[in-house]
Coordinates of C-alpha atoms and ligand atoms in Angstrom, one line a residue:
M1 CA 0.0 0.0 0.0
V2 CA 1.3 3.5 -0.9
Q3 CA 2.7 5.5 1.9
V4 CA 1.0 8.9 1.6
K5 CA 3.5 11.8 2.0
N6 CA 2.1 14.4 -0.3
I7 CA -1.5 15.4 -0.9
C8 CA -2.5 17.9 -3.6
C9 CA -6.0 19.4 -3.7
I10 CA -7.1 21.1 -7.0
G11 CA -9.6 23.8 -6.1
A12 CA -9.2 26.2 -3.2
G13 CA -12.9 26.9 -2.6
Y14 CA -15.4 26.2 0.2
V15 CA -14.7 22.5 0.1
G16 CA -11.0 22.2 -0.9
G17 CA -9.7 24.9 1.4
P18 CA -11.2 23.9 4.8
T19 CA -10.9 20.1 4.1
C20 CA -7.2 20.3 3.3
T21 CA -6.5 22.7 6.1
V22 CA -7.9 20.1 8.6
I23 CA -6.1 17.2 6.9
A24 CA -2.8 19.2 7.3
Q25 CA -3.5 19.8 11.0
M26 CA -4.4 16.2 11.7
C27 CA -1.5 14.7 9.6
P28 CA 1.6 16.7 10.4
E29 CA 3.9 14.3 8.6
V30 CA 1.9 14.8 5.3
T31 CA 2.6 17.8 3.1
V32 CA -0.7 19.3 1.8
T33 CA -0.7 21.7 -1.2
V34 CA -3.9 23.4 -2.2
V35 CA -3.8 24.7 -5.8
D36 CA -6.1 26.9 -7.9
I37 CA -6.2 28.6 -11.2
N38 CA -7.5 31.7 -9.5
E39 CA -4.4 33.7 -8.4
E40 CA -6.4 36.2 -6.3
R41 CA -7.9 33.4 -4.3
I42 CA -4.5 31.8 -3.7
R43 CA -3.1 35.2 -2.6
A44 CA -6.0 35.5 -0.2
W45 CA -5.4 32.1 1.3
N46 CA -1.8 33.2 1.8
S47 CA -2.9 36.4 3.6
D48 CA -4.7 37.2 6.9
Q49 CA -7.9 37.9 4.9
L50 CA -8.9 34.4 3.9
P51 CA -11.2 34.2 0.8
I52 CA -14.0 32.5 2.8
Y53 CA -15.4 33.2 6.2
E54 CA -15.6 30.0 8.3
P55 CA -15.5 30.0 12.1
G56 CA -12.3 28.6 13.4
L57 CA -10.7 28.3 10.0
Q58 CA -8.2 31.2 10.4
D59 CA -6.7 29.6 13.5
V60 CA -6.0 26.2 11.8
V61 CA -4.6 27.9 8.7
D62 CA -2.3 30.0 10.9
F63 CA -1.2 26.9 12.7
C64 CA -0.3 24.9 9.6
R65 CA 0.5 27.3 6.7
G66 CA 4.1 27.3 5.8
K67 CA 4.8 24.1 7.8
N68 CA 2.9 21.4 6.0
L69 CA 0.1 23.4 4.3
F70 CA 0.8 25.4 1.2
F71 CA -1.5 27.4 -1.2
S72 CA -0.1 27.7 -4.7
T73 CA -1.0 28.4 -8.3
N74 CA 1.7 25.9 -9.5
I75 CA -0.7 23.1 -10.2
N76 CA 1.6 21.0 -12.3
E77 CA 4.3 20.8 -9.6
A78 CA 1.8 19.9 -7.0
I79 CA 0.3 17.1 -9.2
K80 CA 3.7 15.7 -9.9
K81 CA 4.7 15.5 -6.2
A82 CA 1.4 14.1 -4.9
D83 CA 0.5 10.6 -3.9
I84 CA -3.2 11.6 -3.6
I85 CA -4.9 14.2 -5.7
F86 CA -8.2 15.6 -4.5
I87 CA -10.4 17.2 -7.2
S88 CA -12.4 19.9 -5.4
V89 CA -13.4 22.2 -8.3
N90 CA -16.8 23.6 -8.8
T91 CA -19.5 21.5 -10.6
P92 CA -22.2 24.2 -11.3
T93 CA -25.5 23.5 -13.0
K94 CA -25.2 23.7 -16.8
T95 CA -26.5 27.0 -18.2
F96 CA -26.7 26.0 -21.8
G97 CA -26.9 22.9 -24.1
M98 CA -28.2 19.5 -23.2
G99 CA -29.4 19.3 -19.6
K100 CA -29.4 23.1 -19.3
G101 CA -30.6 24.2 -15.9
R102 CA -30.4 20.7 -14.4
A103 CA -27.3 18.6 -15.3
A104 CA -24.0 19.3 -13.5
D105 CA -21.4 20.8 -15.7
L106 CA -18.3 18.6 -15.4
K107 CA -16.1 20.7 -17.6
Y108 CA -13.9 21.8 -14.6
V109 CA -13.6 18.2 -13.4
E110 CA -12.7 17.1 -16.9
A111 CA -10.1 19.8 -17.3
C112 CA -8.5 18.6 -14.0
A113 CA -8.4 15.0 -15.2
R114 CA -6.8 16.0 -18.5
Q115 CA -4.2 18.1 -16.7
I116 CA -3.4 15.3 -14.3
A117 CA -3.0 12.8 -17.2
D118 CA -0.7 15.3 -19.0
V119 CA 1.7 16.0 -16.2
A120 CA 1.5 13.1 -13.8
D121 CA 4.0 10.2 -13.7
G122 CA 4.0 7.0 -11.7
Y123 CA 1.1 5.9 -9.4
K124 CA -1.6 8.4 -8.4
I125 CA -4.7 8.1 -6.3
V126 CA -7.2 10.6 -7.7
V127 CA -10.1 11.4 -5.4
E128 CA -13.4 13.1 -6.4
K129 CA -14.4 15.5 -3.6
S130 CA -16.6 17.7 -5.7
T131 CA -20.2 16.6 -5.8
V132 CA -20.6 14.8 -9.1
P133 CA -23.3 12.9 -11.0
V134 CA -23.3 9.2 -10.6
R135 CA -20.7 7.5 -12.8
A136 CA -18.6 10.7 -13.1
A137 CA -15.6 8.7 -11.9
E138 CA -15.9 6.8 -15.2
I139 CA -15.1 10.0 -17.1
I140 CA -11.9 10.5 -15.1
R141 CA -10.9 6.9 -15.6
R142 CA -11.5 7.0 -19.3
I143 CA -9.4 10.1 -19.7
F144 CA -6.5 8.4 -17.8
K145 CA -6.9 5.3 -19.8
T146 CA -6.3 7.2 -23.0
S147 CA -2.9 8.3 -21.7
T148 CA 0.0 6.7 -23.6
K149 CA 2.5 7.2 -20.7
P150 CA 3.9 3.8 -19.9
N151 CA 4.6 4.5 -16.3
L152 CA 1.3 6.3 -15.4
S153 CA -1.1 4.3 -13.3
F154 CA -3.9 5.5 -11.2
Q155 CA -7.0 4.6 -9.0
V156 CA -10.0 6.9 -8.9
L157 CA -12.0 7.1 -5.7
S158 CA -15.1 8.9 -4.7
N159 CA -14.9 10.6 -1.3
P160 CA -17.7 13.1 -1.0
E161 CA -17.6 15.9 1.5
F162 CA -20.5 16.4 3.9
L163 CA -19.3 19.6 5.7
A164 CA -21.9 22.3 6.1
E165 CA -20.7 25.9 5.8
G166 CA -20.6 27.8 9.0
T167 CA -19.7 24.6 10.9
A168 CA -17.1 23.2 8.4
I169 CA -14.2 22.9 10.8
E170 CA -16.3 21.1 13.5
N171 CA -17.8 18.8 10.8
L172 CA -14.3 18.0 9.4
K173 CA -12.9 17.3 12.9
N174 CA -15.8 15.3 14.1
P175 CA -17.5 13.8 11.0
D176 CA -20.6 11.6 11.3
R177 CA -18.9 9.4 8.8
I178 CA -16.3 9.4 6.1
L179 CA -17.4 7.8 2.8
I180 CA -14.9 6.3 0.4
G181 CA -16.0 4.5 -2.8
G182 CA -13.7 2.7 -5.1
D183 CA -13.1 -0.2 -7.4
E184 CA -13.8 -3.6 -6.0
T185 CA -10.5 -4.9 -7.4
P186 CA -7.5 -5.5 -5.1
A187 CA -5.9 -2.3 -6.5
G188 CA -9.0 -0.3 -5.8
Q189 CA -9.2 -1.7 -2.3
N190 CA -5.5 -0.7 -1.7
A191 CA -6.3 2.8 -2.8
I192 CA -9.3 2.9 -0.4
A193 CA -7.0 1.7 2.4
A194 CA -4.4 4.4 1.7
L195 CA -7.0 7.2 1.8
S196 CA -8.7 5.7 4.8
E197 CA -5.3 5.7 6.6
V198 CA -5.2 9.5 6.1
Y199 CA -8.6 9.9 7.9
E200 CA -7.7 7.4 10.5
H201 CA -5.3 9.9 12.0
W202 CA -8.3 11.4 13.7
V203 CA -11.5 9.5 12.7
P204 CA -12.3 6.2 14.3
K205 CA -12.2 3.4 11.8
S206 CA -15.8 2.5 12.6
K207 CA -16.9 5.8 11.1
I208 CA -15.2 5.1 7.8
I209 CA -17.7 3.6 5.3
T210 CA -16.4 2.0 2.2
T211 CA -18.6 1.2 -0.8
N212 CA -18.3 0.8 -4.5
T213 CA -17.7 4.1 -6.5
W214 CA -21.3 4.5 -7.7
S215 CA -22.9 4.0 -4.2
S216 CA -20.5 6.7 -2.9
E217 CA -21.4 9.2 -5.6
L218 CA -25.1 8.6 -5.3
S219 CA -25.0 8.8 -1.5
K220 CA -23.8 12.3 -1.6
L221 CA -26.7 13.4 -3.9
A222 CA -29.2 11.3 -1.9
A223 CA -28.0 12.8 1.5
N224 CA -28.5 16.4 0.2
A225 CA -31.8 15.5 -1.4
F226 CA -33.1 14.0 1.9
L227 CA -31.9 17.0 3.9
A228 CA -33.6 19.4 1.5
Q229 CA -36.7 17.3 1.5
R230 CA -37.0 17.7 5.3
I231 CA -36.9 21.5 5.0
S232 CA -39.5 21.5 2.2
S233 CA -41.7 19.2 4.3
I234 CA -41.6 21.5 7.3
N235 CA -42.0 24.5 5.1
S236 CA -45.1 23.1 3.5
I237 CA -46.5 22.5 7.1
S238 CA -45.6 26.1 7.9
A239 CA -48.0 27.3 5.3
L240 CA -50.7 25.2 6.9
C241 CA -49.8 26.5 10.4
E242 CA -50.2 30.1 9.2
V243 CA -53.9 29.5 8.3
T244 CA -54.9 27.2 11.1
G245 CA -53.4 28.7 14.2
A246 CA -50.9 25.9 14.7
D247 CA -47.3 27.0 15.4
V248 CA -44.7 25.3 13.2
G249 CA -42.1 25.5 15.9
E250 CA -44.3 23.5 18.3
V251 CA -45.2 21.0 15.5
A252 CA -41.5 20.6 14.6
H253 CA -40.7 20.0 18.3
A254 CA -43.5 17.6 18.7
I255 CA -42.7 15.5 15.7
G256 CA -38.9 15.8 16.1
T257 CA -39.0 14.0 19.5
D258 CA -40.1 10.9 17.6
Q259 CA -36.8 9.1 17.3
R260 CA -37.8 7.8 13.9
I261 CA -38.1 11.4 12.6
G262 CA -35.5 13.2 14.7
R263 CA -35.0 16.9 15.4
P264 CA -32.4 18.3 12.9
F265 CA -33.4 20.1 9.7
L266 CA -37.0 20.9 10.8
Q267 CA -36.5 24.6 11.1
A268 CA -39.1 26.3 9.0
S269 CA -37.6 29.2 7.0
I270 CA -37.8 31.2 3.8
G271 CA -36.5 28.2 2.0
F272 CA -33.1 26.6 1.7
G273 CA -30.2 28.1 -0.2
G274 CA -26.5 27.3 -0.6
S275 CA -24.4 25.9 -3.3
C276 CA -25.5 22.2 -2.9
F277 CA -29.2 21.5 -2.3
Q278 CA -30.8 22.9 -5.4
K279 CA -27.9 21.9 -7.6
D280 CA -27.7 18.4 -6.4
I281 CA -31.5 17.8 -6.6
L282 CA -31.6 19.2 -10.1
N283 CA -28.8 16.8 -10.9
L284 CA -30.7 13.9 -9.4
I285 CA -33.8 14.8 -11.3
Y286 CA -31.8 15.0 -14.6
I287 CA -30.2 11.6 -14.0
C288 CA -33.6 10.1 -13.3
E289 CA -35.1 11.6 -16.4
T290 CA -32.3 10.4 -18.6
L291 CA -32.8 6.9 -17.2
S292 CA -36.6 7.2 -17.8
L293 CA -37.4 7.2 -14.1
H294 CA -40.0 9.9 -14.6
E295 CA -42.0 9.3 -11.4
V296 CA -38.8 9.5 -9.3
A297 CA -37.8 12.8 -11.1
L298 CA -41.2 14.3 -10.4
Y299 CA -41.0 13.3 -6.7
W300 CA -37.8 15.2 -6.2
Q301 CA -38.9 18.1 -8.3
Q302 CA -41.6 18.8 -5.7
V303 CA -38.9 19.5 -3.1
L304 CA -37.6 22.3 -5.2
D305 CA -41.1 23.5 -6.1
I306 CA -42.0 23.9 -2.4
N307 CA -38.8 25.8 -1.8
E308 CA -39.7 28.2 -4.6
Y309 CA -43.2 28.5 -3.2
Q310 CA -41.9 29.3 0.3
R311 CA -39.8 32.1 -1.0
R312 CA -42.5 33.6 -3.0
R313 CA -45.1 33.1 -0.3
F314 CA -43.0 35.0 2.2
A315 CA -42.5 37.9 -0.3
S316 CA -46.3 37.9 -1.0
R317 CA -47.0 38.0 2.7
I318 CA -44.9 41.2 3.0
V319 CA -46.7 42.8 0.2
N320 CA -50.1 41.8 1.5
C321 CA -49.4 43.0 5.0
L322 CA -48.1 46.3 3.7
F323 CA -51.6 47.1 2.4
N324 CA -51.0 45.3 -0.8
T325 CA -48.4 47.5 -2.2
V326 CA -44.7 48.1 -1.5
A327 CA -44.1 50.4 -4.5
D328 CA -41.8 53.2 -3.4
K329 CA -41.9 51.9 0.2
K330 CA -38.6 51.4 2.0
I331 CA -37.9 48.0 3.5
A332 CA -34.9 46.9 5.5
L333 CA -33.6 43.4 4.7
L334 CA -31.4 42.0 7.4
G335 CA -29.2 39.0 6.3
F336 CA -28.1 38.2 2.8
A337 CA -26.0 35.1 3.3
F338 CA -27.8 31.8 2.7
K339 CA -27.4 30.9 6.4
K340 CA -25.6 32.3 9.4
D341 CA -21.8 32.1 10.0
T342 CA -20.9 32.3 6.3
G343 CA -20.4 35.1 3.8
D344 CA -21.6 32.8 1.0
T345 CA -24.7 33.9 -0.9
R346 CA -25.0 31.2 -3.5
E347 CA -28.7 30.4 -4.1
S348 CA -29.5 32.4 -0.9
S349 CA -33.3 32.8 -0.5
S350 CA -32.5 36.5 0.4
I351 CA -31.7 37.1 -3.3
Y352 CA -35.2 35.8 -4.3
V353 CA -37.0 37.8 -1.6
C354 CA -35.2 40.9 -2.9
K355 CA -36.1 40.1 -6.4
Y356 CA -39.8 39.7 -5.7
L357 CA -39.9 42.9 -3.7
M358 CA -37.9 44.8 -6.4
D359 CA -40.4 43.5 -8.9
E360 CA -43.1 45.2 -6.8
G361 CA -41.1 48.5 -6.8
A362 CA -39.9 48.4 -3.2
H363 CA -36.7 50.3 -2.1
L364 CA -34.4 48.0 -0.1
A365 CA -31.8 48.7 2.5
V366 CA -29.7 45.5 2.9
Y367 CA -27.5 44.7 5.8
D368 CA -25.4 41.5 6.3
P369 CA -22.4 41.2 8.7
K370 CA -20.3 39.1 6.4
V371 CA -21.4 39.6 2.8
K372 CA -19.5 42.3 0.9
K373 CA -21.4 45.1 -0.8
E374 CA -20.1 44.2 -4.3
Q375 CA -21.3 40.6 -3.8
I376 CA -24.9 41.8 -3.0
I377 CA -24.9 44.1 -6.0
R378 CA -23.5 41.3 -8.2
D379 CA -26.2 38.8 -7.1
L380 CA -29.1 41.2 -7.5
S381 CA -27.8 42.4 -10.9
H382 CA -27.7 38.9 -12.3
P383 CA -30.0 38.5 -15.4
A384 CA -32.0 35.8 -13.6
I385 CA -32.9 38.4 -10.9
S386 CA -32.9 41.7 -12.7
G387 CA -33.7 40.6 -16.2
D388 CA -32.5 43.1 -18.8
N389 CA -32.6 46.0 -16.3
P390 CA -29.6 45.7 -13.9
E391 CA -29.8 49.5 -13.5
R392 CA -32.8 49.1 -11.2
V393 CA -30.5 47.6 -8.6
S394 CA -28.7 50.9 -8.1
E395 CA -32.1 52.7 -8.2
L396 CA -33.8 50.5 -5.6
V397 CA -31.1 49.0 -3.4
T398 CA -28.8 50.6 -0.8
I399 CA -26.4 48.6 1.3
T400 CA -25.5 49.6 4.8
S401 CA -22.6 48.6 7.0
E402 CA -24.6 48.4 10.2
P403 CA -28.2 47.2 10.9
Y404 CA -29.7 50.4 12.5
A405 CA -28.9 52.5 9.4
A406 CA -30.8 50.0 7.2
C407 CA -33.9 50.3 9.4
E408 CA -34.2 54.1 9.2
N409 CA -37.4 55.4 7.6
T410 CA -38.6 52.0 6.6
H411 CA -42.1 50.5 6.7
A412 CA -40.8 47.1 7.4
L413 CA -37.9 45.1 8.6
V414 CA -37.4 41.7 7.0
I415 CA -35.1 39.1 8.6
C416 CA -33.8 36.7 5.9
T417 CA -30.7 35.1 7.6
E418 CA -30.6 33.8 11.2
W419 CA -27.6 35.7 12.3
D420 CA -27.4 35.6 16.2
L421 CA -26.8 39.4 16.4
F422 CA -30.4 40.0 15.1
K423 CA -31.7 38.7 18.4
D424 CA -29.8 41.3 20.4
L425 CA -30.6 44.5 18.4
D426 CA -32.1 47.5 20.2
Y427 CA -35.6 47.1 18.8
E428 CA -36.9 50.2 20.7
R429 CA -34.3 52.3 18.9
I430 CA -35.2 50.7 15.6
Y431 CA -38.9 51.2 16.2
G432 CA -38.3 54.9 16.9
K433 CA -36.7 55.4 13.5
M434 CA -39.3 53.4 11.4
L435 CA -42.5 54.6 9.7
K436 CA -45.7 53.5 11.4
P437 CA -47.2 51.0 11.4
A438 CA -43.8 49.3 11.7
F439 CA -43.7 45.7 10.6
I440 CA -41.2 42.9 11.4
F441 CA -41.2 39.9 9.1
D442 CA -39.2 37.1 10.7
G443 CA -38.3 34.7 7.9
R444 CA -36.1 32.7 10.2
R445 CA -38.0 32.7 13.5
V446 CA -34.9 34.2 15.3
L447 CA -37.2 36.5 17.3
D448 CA -39.5 33.8 18.5
N449 CA -38.9 34.6 22.2
L450 CA -39.3 38.4 21.7
H451 CA -42.7 38.5 20.1
K452 CA -44.5 39.8 23.2
R453 CA -41.8 42.5 23.8
L454 CA -41.8 43.6 20.1
Q455 CA -45.6 43.9 20.2
Q456 CA -45.4 45.9 23.3
I457 CA -43.0 48.2 21.6
G458 CA -45.6 48.6 18.9
F459 CA -44.4 46.3 16.1
Q460 CA -46.7 44.3 13.9
V461 CA -44.9 40.9 14.0
E462 CA -45.3 38.4 11.2
T463 CA -43.3 35.1 11.3
I464 CA -43.0 32.0 9.3
G465 CA -45.4 29.2 10.4
K466 CA -47.3 31.1 13.0
K467 CA -50.0 33.7 13.5
V468 CA -48.5 36.2 15.8
N469 CA -50.8 39.0 15.1
P470 CA -54.2 37.6 14.3
V471 CA -56.0 40.9 14.7
S472 CA -54.3 42.6 11.9
S473 CA -55.5 40.1 9.4
L474 CA -59.1 41.0 9.8
V475 CA -58.5 44.5 8.6
Y476 CA -56.9 43.2 5.4
R477 CA -59.7 40.7 4.9
A478 CA -62.2 43.5 5.0
A479 CA -60.5 44.7 1.9
S480 CA -61.3 41.3 0.5
K481 CA -57.7 40.2 0.2
P482 CA -56.3 37.0 1.6
A483 CA -53.9 39.1 3.6
C484 CA -51.0 37.1 5.0
Q485 CA -53.2 34.1 4.3
E486 CA -54.8 34.5 7.6
Q487 CA -58.4 33.4 8.5
D488 CA -58.7 34.4 12.1
P489 CA -62.2 35.4 13.2
T490 CA -61.0 37.9 15.9
P491 CA -63.4 40.8 16.1
A492 CA -62.4 43.9 14.1
K493 CA -62.8 46.3 17.1
K494 CA -59.6 44.8 18.6
V495 CA -57.6 46.1 15.7
K496 CA -55.1 48.6 16.8
I497 CA -53.8 49.9 13.5
Ligands
UDX1 C1 -25.3 21.2 2.9 C2 -25.3 19.9 3.6 O1 -25.8 20.1 5.0 C3 -23.8 19.4 3.6 O2 -23.8 18.1 4.2 C4 -23.3 19.3 2.2 O3 -22.0 18.8 2.2 C5 -23.5 20.6 1.5 O4 -24.8 21.1 1.6 P1 -24.8 23.7 3.5 O5 -25.4 24.1 2.2 O6 -23.4 24.3 3.8 O7 -24.6 22.2 3.6 O8 -25.7 24.2 4.7 P2 -27.0 23.5 5.5 O9 -26.7 23.7 6.9 O10 -27.3 22.2 5.0 O11 -28.2 24.5 5.1 C6 -28.6 24.6 3.8 C7 -29.8 25.6 3.7 O12 -31.0 25.0 4.4 C8 -29.6 26.9 4.4 O13 -30.1 27.9 3.6 C9 -30.2 26.8 5.7 O14 -30.6 28.0 6.2 C10 -31.5 26.0 5.3 N1 -32.1 25.2 6.4 C11 -31.3 24.3 7.1 C12 -33.4 25.4 6.8 O15 -34.1 26.3 6.2 N2 -33.9 24.7 7.8 C13 -33.2 23.8 8.5 O16 -33.8 23.1 9.4 C14 -31.9 23.6 8.1
ADP2 P1 -16.9 24.5 -3.8 O1 -18.0 25.2 -2.9 O2 -17.4 23.3 -4.4 O3 -15.6 24.4 -3.0 P2 -15.9 26.9 -5.1 O4 -16.4 27.6 -6.3 O5 -15.8 27.6 -3.8 O6 -16.7 25.5 -5.0 O7 -14.4 26.4 -5.4 C1 -13.9 25.8 -6.6 C2 -12.5 26.3 -6.9 O8 -12.0 25.5 -8.0 C3 -12.5 27.7 -7.4 O9 -11.6 28.5 -6.6 C4 -12.0 27.6 -8.9 O10 -11.1 28.6 -9.3 C5 -11.2 26.3 -8.8 N1 -11.0 25.6 -10.1 C6 -11.9 25.4 -11.1 N2 -11.3 24.7 -12.1 C7 -10.0 24.5 -11.8 C8 -8.9 23.9 -12.5 N3 -9.1 23.4 -13.7 N4 -7.7 24.0 -11.9 C9 -7.6 24.5 -10.6 N5 -8.6 25.1 -10.0 C10 -9.8 25.1 -10.5

């Protein structure tokens, strides 16, 4: 079995960067080199301003960088030296051609495989870390097989990453499991053993699952589909709660205590975001369609449809509650990242909530503690969001560097990301600066424990999956609108506004 002394990781992104940083910390005798074609990204990895925000990451990078952890743009040299090469490049959804909008675009993976075949010599273990469609390893294998180099031999493994952003370091140090898929031949099993030994530096062997390559690739897609499905399930129930008087938080707690169901991933929200869930389910749907498994494809499509419904439903609720129009009204939007503790905005539901409100002519003041202004502008100016009118972003959106400024002179405050700091804001101060009636729309239920206090201050509070303010709905219904989708028969005389 090969003695692993050098690891190369191609792709210094959200997966490759943190994963290899932790491997370097846990395997001090192994030299780990993370390479990328993006020079700016590599420069950032070599500075004090890492290109991604991840709690705990800076400390581990500081500990290992320059000792056994290196960030470089010299991809060829790193490939030549490596015993194991991780491919951690992006696999976005295709934007054109066959499978457009659904299939994963493997051009970056293919480019890596070709580069490895070109420059490598001797024996290499090549590991797919990026999420890929089932049987993607076959593409890599076929590229290697076409190499005419007599002394090049390789094994291709699948070793999907299950880290979640915001908790990546913790997930990497204490994984639920490590999954390694490979060829069932003795050579394949040897390669699995070599990679397994790297993880065994800190992960108990009982947590290392080995399978064939295809099971490993499919497990990654299936895991993300199952997680996303739970969120869509609870979000569909949240819609029902809002019209029945049930509280989705109580329902989630009640069902989550059933061990067969379990508690995680039952937090109702404005819909899931992030680089994985939507992309992987689209990919799963595409695979099923191409294999004529139409019923299976339709089943998973519903998970995405509910997610889209939830985003749109939340935005509609804002419009309905603000007397059916937000045109020229100012709204503060707190939180732009797809979840707390990350600066990542990929597929963030905030982007879609902004889009729907901009479509209605609202002026938005956006605040996020970790997302850069340029990123917010870039996301909102994307043709899928702004159509052929990106100028409207500069007309309608301002970005603030602190939350209080965002709330000034607004009709409503909308919480889109569950940042902890939003629980501790001075809401009396905020109320004083807002137009009245002042609304709070809590898309993340971060203010669940504060509803009474906020109402005492004077806020109209609306939250996902619960009727906080049943009296207000009656007023809207009198205008024959299904305002906030509420049906409460509370007498109109109790209405304060
Ligand atoms: C996910 C998977 O969890 C991880 O295993 C995989 O490797 C990559 O994809 P990530 O996208 O980083 O990780 O974050 P995750 O914590 O899964 O959250 C995804 C989205 O779902 C976020 O927008 C989050 O806010 C939302 N979410 C999560 C909910 O709305 N409710 C929940 O109960 C949990
Ligand atoms: P992920 O979330 O999957 O880590 P990212 O987009 O954050 O995705 O990171 C992928 C990284 O892979 C990017 O920094 C990109 O520049 C890099 N990359 C893509 N193709 C190649 C390639 N052929 N060689 C080296 N790096 C690449």
